[in-house]
PDB file of C-alpha atoms in Angstrom:
ATOM      1  CA  SER L   1      -4.352 -17.375 -10.125  1.00  0.00           C
ATOM      2  CA  LEU L   2      -4.407 -13.885  -9.077  1.00  0.00           C
ATOM      3  CA  VAL L   3      -6.858 -13.079 -11.834  1.00  0.00           C
ATOM      4  CA  ASN L   4      -9.394 -15.555 -10.458  1.00  0.00           C
ATOM      5  CA  ASP L   5      -8.754 -14.364  -6.862  1.00  0.00           C
ATOM      6  CA  ILE L   6      -9.632 -10.760  -7.861  1.00  0.00           C
ATOM      7  CA  LEU L   7     -12.595 -11.836 -10.036  1.00  0.00           C
ATOM      8  CA  ARG L   8     -13.960 -13.719  -6.948  1.00  0.00           C
ATOM      9  CA  THR L   9     -14.164 -10.337  -5.163  1.00  0.00           C
ATOM     10  CA  GLY L  10     -16.949  -8.859  -7.467  1.00  0.00           C
ATOM     11  CA  ASP L  11     -18.090  -8.262 -11.020  1.00  0.00           C
ATOM     12  CA  ILE L  12     -17.009  -4.828 -11.569  1.00  0.00           C
ATOM     13  CA  ILE L  13     -13.299  -4.385 -11.016  1.00  0.00           C
ATOM     14  CA  LYS L  14     -12.012  -0.748 -10.920  1.00  0.00           C
ATOM     15  CA  LEU L  15      -8.290   0.065 -11.828  1.00  0.00           C
ATOM     16  CA  GLU L  16      -6.406   3.403 -12.238  1.00  0.00           C
ATOM     17  CA  LYS L  17      -5.676   3.827 -15.950  1.00  0.00           C
ATOM     18  CA  LEU L  18      -1.911   3.743 -16.085  1.00  0.00           C
ATOM     19  CA  SER L  19       0.771   4.201 -18.706  1.00  0.00           C
ATOM     20  CA  TYR L  20       2.760   0.894 -18.727  1.00  0.00           C
ATOM     21  CA  LYS L  21       5.238   2.599 -21.037  1.00  0.00           C
ATOM     22  CA  ALA L  22       5.932   5.104 -18.401  1.00  0.00           C
ATOM     23  CA  PHE L  23       6.410   2.281 -15.870  1.00  0.00           C
ATOM     24  CA  GLN L  24       9.104   0.836 -18.262  1.00  0.00           C
ATOM     25  CA  LYS L  25      11.028   4.247 -18.422  1.00  0.00           C
ATOM     26  CA  LEU L  26      10.841   4.329 -14.512  1.00  0.00           C
ATOM     27  CA  PHE L  27      11.382   0.608 -13.524  1.00  0.00           C
ATOM     28  CA  GLY L  28      13.045  -0.904 -16.639  1.00  0.00           C
ATOM     29  CA  LYS L  29      13.228  -4.531 -17.334  1.00  0.00           C
ATOM     30  CA  SER L  30      11.297  -5.546 -14.036  1.00  0.00           C
ATOM     31  CA  VAL L  31       8.046  -4.207 -15.569  1.00  0.00           C
ATOM     32  CA  GLY L  32       8.476  -6.531 -18.563  1.00  0.00           C
ATOM     33  CA  LYS L  33       9.098  -9.495 -16.256  1.00  0.00           C
ATOM     34  CA  ARG L  34       5.815  -8.753 -14.470  1.00  0.00           C
ATOM     35  CA  ALA L  35       3.885  -7.785 -17.537  1.00  0.00           C
ATOM     36  CA  PRO L  36       1.165  -5.479 -15.950  1.00  0.00           C
ATOM     37  CA  GLY L  37      -0.413  -4.661 -19.301  1.00  0.00           C
ATOM     38  CA  MET L  38      -0.864  -8.219 -20.183  1.00  0.00           C
ATOM     39  CA  PHE L  39      -2.161  -8.934 -16.701  1.00  0.00           C
ATOM     40  CA  VAL L  40      -4.882  -6.333 -17.103  1.00  0.00           C
ATOM     41  CA  SER L  41      -5.732  -7.639 -20.532  1.00  0.00           C
ATOM     42  CA  HIS L  42      -6.308 -11.193 -19.141  1.00  0.00           C
ATOM     43  CA  LEU L  43      -8.096  -9.760 -16.241  1.00  0.00           C
ATOM     44  CA  ARG L  44     -10.420  -7.801 -18.483  1.00  0.00           C
ATOM     45  CA  SER L  45     -11.059 -10.753 -20.960  1.00  0.00           C
ATOM     46  CA  LYS L  46     -11.821 -13.099 -18.056  1.00  0.00           C
ATOM     47  CA  ALA L  47     -14.196 -10.628 -16.261  1.00  0.00           C
ATOM     48  CA  GLU L  48     -16.135 -10.028 -19.681  1.00  0.00           C
ATOM     49  CA  ARG L  49     -16.392 -13.824 -20.193  1.00  0.00           C
ATOM     50  CA  ALA L  50     -17.856 -14.090 -16.590  1.00  0.00           C
ATOM     51  CA  GLY L  51     -20.236 -11.342 -17.288  1.00  0.00           C
ATOM     52  CA  GLY L  52     -18.432  -8.607 -15.380  1.00  0.00           C
ATOM     53  CA  LYS L  53     -16.152  -5.803 -16.422  1.00  0.00           C
ATOM     54  CA  VAL L  54     -13.000  -3.865 -15.816  1.00  0.00           C
ATOM     55  CA  VAL L  55     -13.394  -0.230 -15.475  1.00  0.00           C
ATOM     56  CA  GLU L  56     -10.219   1.906 -15.993  1.00  0.00           C
ATOM     57  CA  ILE L  57     -10.529   5.098 -13.980  1.00  0.00           C
ATOM     58  CA  PRO L  58      -8.378   7.900 -15.612  1.00  0.00           C
ATOM     59  CA  THR L  59      -5.867   9.339 -13.036  1.00  0.00           C
ATOM     60  CA  VAL L  60      -5.811  12.718 -14.678  1.00  0.00           C
ATOM     61  CA  LEU L  61      -9.527  13.321 -13.882  1.00  0.00           C
ATOM     62  CA  THR L  62      -9.818  11.637 -10.510  1.00  0.00           C
ATOM     63  CA  LYS L  63      -6.285  11.988  -8.886  1.00  0.00           C
ATOM     64  CA  LEU L  64      -7.187   9.313  -6.404  1.00  0.00           C
ATOM     65  CA  SER L  65      -3.717   9.166  -4.861  1.00  0.00           C
ATOM     66  CA  GLN L  66      -3.979  12.832  -4.073  1.00  0.00           C
ATOM     67  CA  THR L  67      -7.621  13.215  -2.937  1.00  0.00           C
ATOM     68  CA  CYS L  68      -9.101  12.998   0.424  1.00  0.00           C
ATOM     69  CA  GLN L  69     -12.813  12.333   1.424  1.00  0.00           C
ATOM     70  CA  CYS L  70     -13.035  15.916   2.900  1.00  0.00           C
ATOM     71  CA  GLY L  71     -12.286  17.286  -0.487  1.00  0.00           C
ATOM     72  CA  ARG L  72      -8.699  18.444  -0.160  1.00  0.00           C
ATOM     73  CA  VAL L  73      -6.465  17.473  -3.103  1.00  0.00           C
ATOM     74  CA  LYS L  74      -2.612  17.523  -2.246  1.00  0.00           C
ATOM     75  CA  LYS L  75       0.044  16.503  -4.802  1.00  0.00           C
ATOM     76  CA  LYS L  76       2.377  13.814  -3.301  1.00  0.00           C
ATOM     77  CA  LYS L  77       5.697  12.484  -4.313  1.00  0.00           C
ATOM     78  CA  LEU L  78       5.607   8.788  -5.566  1.00  0.00           C
ATOM     79  CA  SER L  79       7.911   8.049  -2.440  1.00  0.00           C
ATOM     80  CA  GLU L  80       5.070   9.333  -0.092  1.00  0.00           C
ATOM     81  CA  ARG L  81       3.206   6.107   0.688  1.00  0.00           C
ATOM     82  CA  ILE L  82       0.915   7.351   3.433  1.00  0.00           C
ATOM     83  CA  HIS L  83      -2.080   9.415   3.008  1.00  0.00           C
ATOM     84  CA  GLN L  84      -2.374  11.755   5.685  1.00  0.00           C
ATOM     85  CA  CYS L  85      -4.749  14.693   5.784  1.00  0.00           C
ATOM     86  CA  ALA L  86      -5.313  17.674   7.983  1.00  0.00           C
ATOM     87  CA  CYS L  87      -8.888  16.388   8.528  1.00  0.00           C
ATOM     88  CA  GLY L  88      -7.500  13.285  10.498  1.00  0.00           C
ATOM     89  CA  VAL L  89      -7.561  10.546   7.870  1.00  0.00           C
ATOM     90  CA  VAL L  90      -4.383   8.338   7.803  1.00  0.00           C
ATOM     91  CA  ALA L  91      -4.290   5.505   5.716  1.00  0.00           C
ATOM     92  CA  GLN L  92      -1.651   3.614   3.368  1.00  0.00           C
ATOM     93  CA  ARG L  93      -1.869   5.421   0.088  1.00  0.00           C
ATOM     94  CA  ASP L  94      -2.684   2.617  -2.296  1.00  0.00           C
ATOM     95  CA  LEU L  95      -5.289   1.046  -0.020  1.00  0.00           C
ATOM     96  CA  TYR L  96      -7.000   4.585   0.260  1.00  0.00           C
ATOM     97  CA  SER L  97      -6.901   5.140  -3.380  1.00  0.00           C
ATOM     98  CA  ALA L  98      -8.563   1.711  -3.909  1.00  0.00           C
ATOM     99  CA  LEU L  99     -11.359   2.843  -1.358  1.00  0.00           C
ATOM    100  CA  LEU L 100     -11.760   6.063  -3.424  1.00  0.00           C
ATOM    101  CA  ALA L 101     -11.944   3.984  -6.693  1.00  0.00           C
ATOM    102  CA  LYS L 102     -14.631   1.859  -5.046  1.00  0.00           C
ATOM    103  CA  HIS L 103     -16.834   4.955  -4.491  1.00  0.00           C
ATOM    104  CA  THR L 104     -16.061   6.344  -8.079  1.00  0.00           C
ATOM    105  CA  GLU L 105     -19.040   6.246 -10.480  1.00  0.00           C
ATOM    106  CA  PRO L 106     -17.893   3.866 -13.365  1.00  0.00           C
ATOM    107  CA  ASP L 107     -19.470   5.926 -16.156  1.00  0.00           C
ATOM    108  CA  THR L 108     -18.813   9.494 -15.037  1.00  0.00           C
ATOM    109  CA  PHE L 109     -15.557   9.021 -12.889  1.00  0.00           C
ATOM    110  CA  VAL L 110     -17.228  11.160 -10.234  1.00  0.00           C
ATOM    111  CA  LEU L 111     -16.411  10.536  -6.602  1.00  0.00           C
ATOM    112  CA  GLN L 112     -19.439   9.681  -4.520  1.00  0.00           C
ATOM    113  CA  VAL L 113     -18.419  11.525  -1.409  1.00  0.00           C
ATOM    114  CA  SER L 114     -21.534  10.856   0.665  1.00  0.00           C
ATOM    115  CA  GLN L 115     -21.295   7.126   0.143  1.00  0.00           C
ATOM    116  CA  LEU L 116     -17.456   7.269   0.917  1.00  0.00           C
ATOM    117  CA  VAL L 117     -18.060   9.122   4.154  1.00  0.00           C
ATOM    118  CA  ASP L 118     -20.735   6.675   5.201  1.00  0.00           C
ATOM    119  CA  ASP L 119     -18.386   3.716   4.360  1.00  0.00           C
ATOM    120  CA  TRP L 120     -15.316   5.237   6.030  1.00  0.00           C
ATOM    121  CA  GLN L 121     -16.189   4.341   9.702  1.00  0.00           C
ATOM    122  CA  SER L 122     -16.612   0.641   8.856  1.00  0.00           C
ATOM    123  CA  THR L 123     -13.762   0.548   6.286  1.00  0.00           C
ATOM    124  CA  GLU L 124     -11.102   2.410   8.314  1.00  0.00           C
ATOM    125  CA  LEU L 125     -10.431  -0.539  10.615  1.00  0.00           C
ATOM    126  CA  ARG L 126     -10.277  -2.927   7.705  1.00  0.00           C
ATOM    127  CA  LEU L 127      -7.814  -0.893   5.846  1.00  0.00           C
ATOM    128  CA  GLN L 128      -5.593  -0.495   8.993  1.00  0.00           C
ATOM    129  CA  ALA L 129      -5.821  -4.243   9.451  1.00  0.00           C
ATOM    130  CA  ALA L 130      -4.648  -4.866   5.758  1.00  0.00           C
ATOM    131  CA  TRP L 131      -1.990  -2.346   6.150  1.00  0.00           C
ATOM    132  CA  ARG L 132      -0.743  -3.877   9.326  1.00  0.00           C
ATOM    133  CA  THR L 133      -0.851  -7.401   7.891  1.00  0.00           C
ATOM    134  CA  ALA L 134       1.005  -6.197   4.791  1.00  0.00           C
ATOM    135  CA  THR L 135       3.862  -4.598   6.764  1.00  0.00           C
ATOM    136  CA  GLU L 136       4.446  -7.338   9.241  1.00  0.00           C
ATOM    137  CA  ILE L 137       7.249  -9.964   8.522  1.00  0.00           C
ATOM    138  CA  LYS L 138       5.769 -12.983   7.061  1.00  0.00           C
ATOM    139  CA  PRO L 139       7.424 -15.782   9.244  1.00  0.00           C
ATOM    140  CA  ALA L 140       6.692 -18.714   6.937  1.00  0.00           C
ATOM    141  CA  THR L 141       8.360 -16.937   4.100  1.00  0.00           C
ATOM    142  CA  GLY L 142      10.728 -14.627   5.940  1.00  0.00           C
ATOM    143  CA  ARG L 143       9.558 -11.903   3.549  1.00  0.00           C
ATOM    144  CA  ILE L 144       9.193  -8.399   4.755  1.00  0.00           C
ATOM    145  CA  ARG L 145       6.820  -5.848   3.686  1.00  0.00           C
ATOM    146  CA  PRO L 146       7.228  -4.293   0.161  1.00  0.00           C
ATOM    147  CA  SER L 147       9.361  -1.017   0.622  1.00  0.00           C
ATOM    148  CA  SER L 148       6.797   0.715  -1.572  1.00  0.00           C
ATOM    149  CA  PHE L 149       3.943   0.129   0.772  1.00  0.00           C
ATOM    150  CA  GLY L 150       5.035   2.459   3.652  1.00  0.00           C
ATOM    151  CA  ARG L 151       5.228   1.697   7.373  1.00  0.00           C
ATOM    152  CA  CYS L 152       1.978   1.365   9.436  1.00  0.00           C
ATOM    153  CA  PRO L 153       2.513   3.777  12.432  1.00  0.00           C
ATOM    154  CA  GLU L 154       0.613   1.533  14.737  1.00  0.00           C
ATOM    155  CA  VAL L 155       3.001  -1.334  14.053  1.00  0.00           C
ATOM    156  CA  GLU L 156       6.125   0.904  14.307  1.00  0.00           C
ATOM    157  CA  ARG L 157       4.849   1.931  17.843  1.00  0.00           C
ATOM    158  CA  VAL L 158       4.195  -1.541  19.021  1.00  0.00           C
ATOM    159  CA  ALA L 159       7.401  -2.819  17.677  1.00  0.00           C
ATOM    160  CA  ALA L 160       9.333   0.022  19.409  1.00  0.00           C
ATOM    161  CA  GLU L 161       7.433  -0.947  22.781  1.00  0.00           C
ATOM    162  CA  VAL L 162       8.198  -4.605  22.400  1.00  0.00           C
ATOM    163  CA  LEU L 163      11.860  -4.100  21.461  1.00  0.00           C
ATOM    164  CA  ALA L 164      12.100  -1.678  24.529  1.00  0.00           C
ATOM    165  CA  ARG L 165      11.007  -4.583  26.790  1.00  0.00           C
ATOM    166  CA  ILE L 166      13.633  -7.073  25.663  1.00  0.00           C
ATOM    167  CA  PRO L 167      16.428  -7.208  28.079  1.00  0.00           C
ATOM    168  CA  LYS L 168      19.841  -6.185  26.767  1.00  0.00           C
ATOM    169  CA  SER L 169      21.166  -9.663  27.798  1.00  0.00           C
ATOM    170  CA  GLN L 170      18.869 -11.299  25.204  1.00  0.00           C
ATOM    171  CA  ASP L 171      20.472  -9.125  22.498  1.00  0.00           C
ATOM    172  CA  VAL L 172      22.969 -11.817  21.443  1.00  0.00           C
ATOM    173  CA  VAL L 173      23.506 -10.834  17.846  1.00  0.00           C
ATOM    174  CA  GLY L 174      26.515  -8.414  17.541  1.00  0.00           C
ATOM    175  CA  VAL L 175      26.950  -6.399  14.235  1.00  0.00           C
ATOM    176  CA  SER L 176      29.357  -3.622  13.489  1.00  0.00           C
ATOM    177  CA  ARG L 177      28.338   0.051  12.793  1.00  0.00           C
ATOM    178  CA  GLU L 178      30.486   0.362   9.871  1.00  0.00           C
ATOM    179  CA  SER L 179      29.024   1.537   6.676  1.00  0.00           C
ATOM    180  CA  GLY L 180      25.317   1.088   7.526  1.00  0.00           C
ATOM    181  CA  ARG L 181      25.703  -2.433   8.818  1.00  0.00           C
ATOM    182  CA  GLY L 182      24.012  -1.739  12.064  1.00  0.00           C
ATOM    183  CA  TYR L 183      25.030  -1.222  15.602  1.00  0.00           C
ATOM    184  CA  SER L 184      27.173  -3.229  17.968  1.00  0.00           C
ATOM    185  CA  ARG L 185      26.644  -3.357  21.618  1.00  0.00           C
ATOM    186  CA  SER L 186      29.539  -2.704  24.092  1.00  0.00           C
ATOM    187  CA  PRO L 187      29.769  -5.125  26.871  1.00  0.00           C
ATOM    188  CA  GLU L 188      27.773  -2.732  29.215  1.00  0.00           C
ATOM    189  CA  GLY L 189      24.756  -2.841  26.744  1.00  0.00           C
ATOM    190  CA  SER L 190      25.243   0.736  25.270  1.00  0.00           C
ATOM    191  CA  ASP L 191      25.786   1.483  21.731  1.00  0.00           C
ATOM    192  CA  SER L 192      29.530   1.785  20.701  1.00  0.00           C
ATOM    193  CA  GLY L 193      30.932   4.227  18.439  1.00  0.00           C
ATOM    194  CA  SER L 194      28.417   7.085  19.468  1.00  0.00           C
TER     195      SER L 194
END
């Protein structure tokens, strides 16, 4: 189960303290079907039975999704899925928040900036790899990335380069351009309807 997978990663599990009632107002019945509150409760009890603990980090104090390791705090809309700071840090917002949570003191909720900066060089590539993996189409299942996860700029660049190399003659699927259904190709290979 997912709870066991999470517990295999360590004995101190850090989560953002969230209001599941607010989730219900925003997302309706889908929250009830997925039961995040029950999941966290199950995770906590299993962690405690195994000698670990679950620490819920208050978002009001830490603002993990708005904070950068350089110290800047920038409020973001929920739809902004990429953390991009003027200092040069670019990461998927949820993955970066998880990294910040990892470096948050569990008792005081203070961000350990020096540890975070030291860890960033080795972690940055792993975060990018996780982001890339999550945003690629999964061939076995046919699933695509969750829309809430944001697009990995590197994947977008590579995909554009690959598509540019495909000869027009291999583009055999014609779709119409009507009401957001895509583009059809004219016999010469240029977009029609432009």
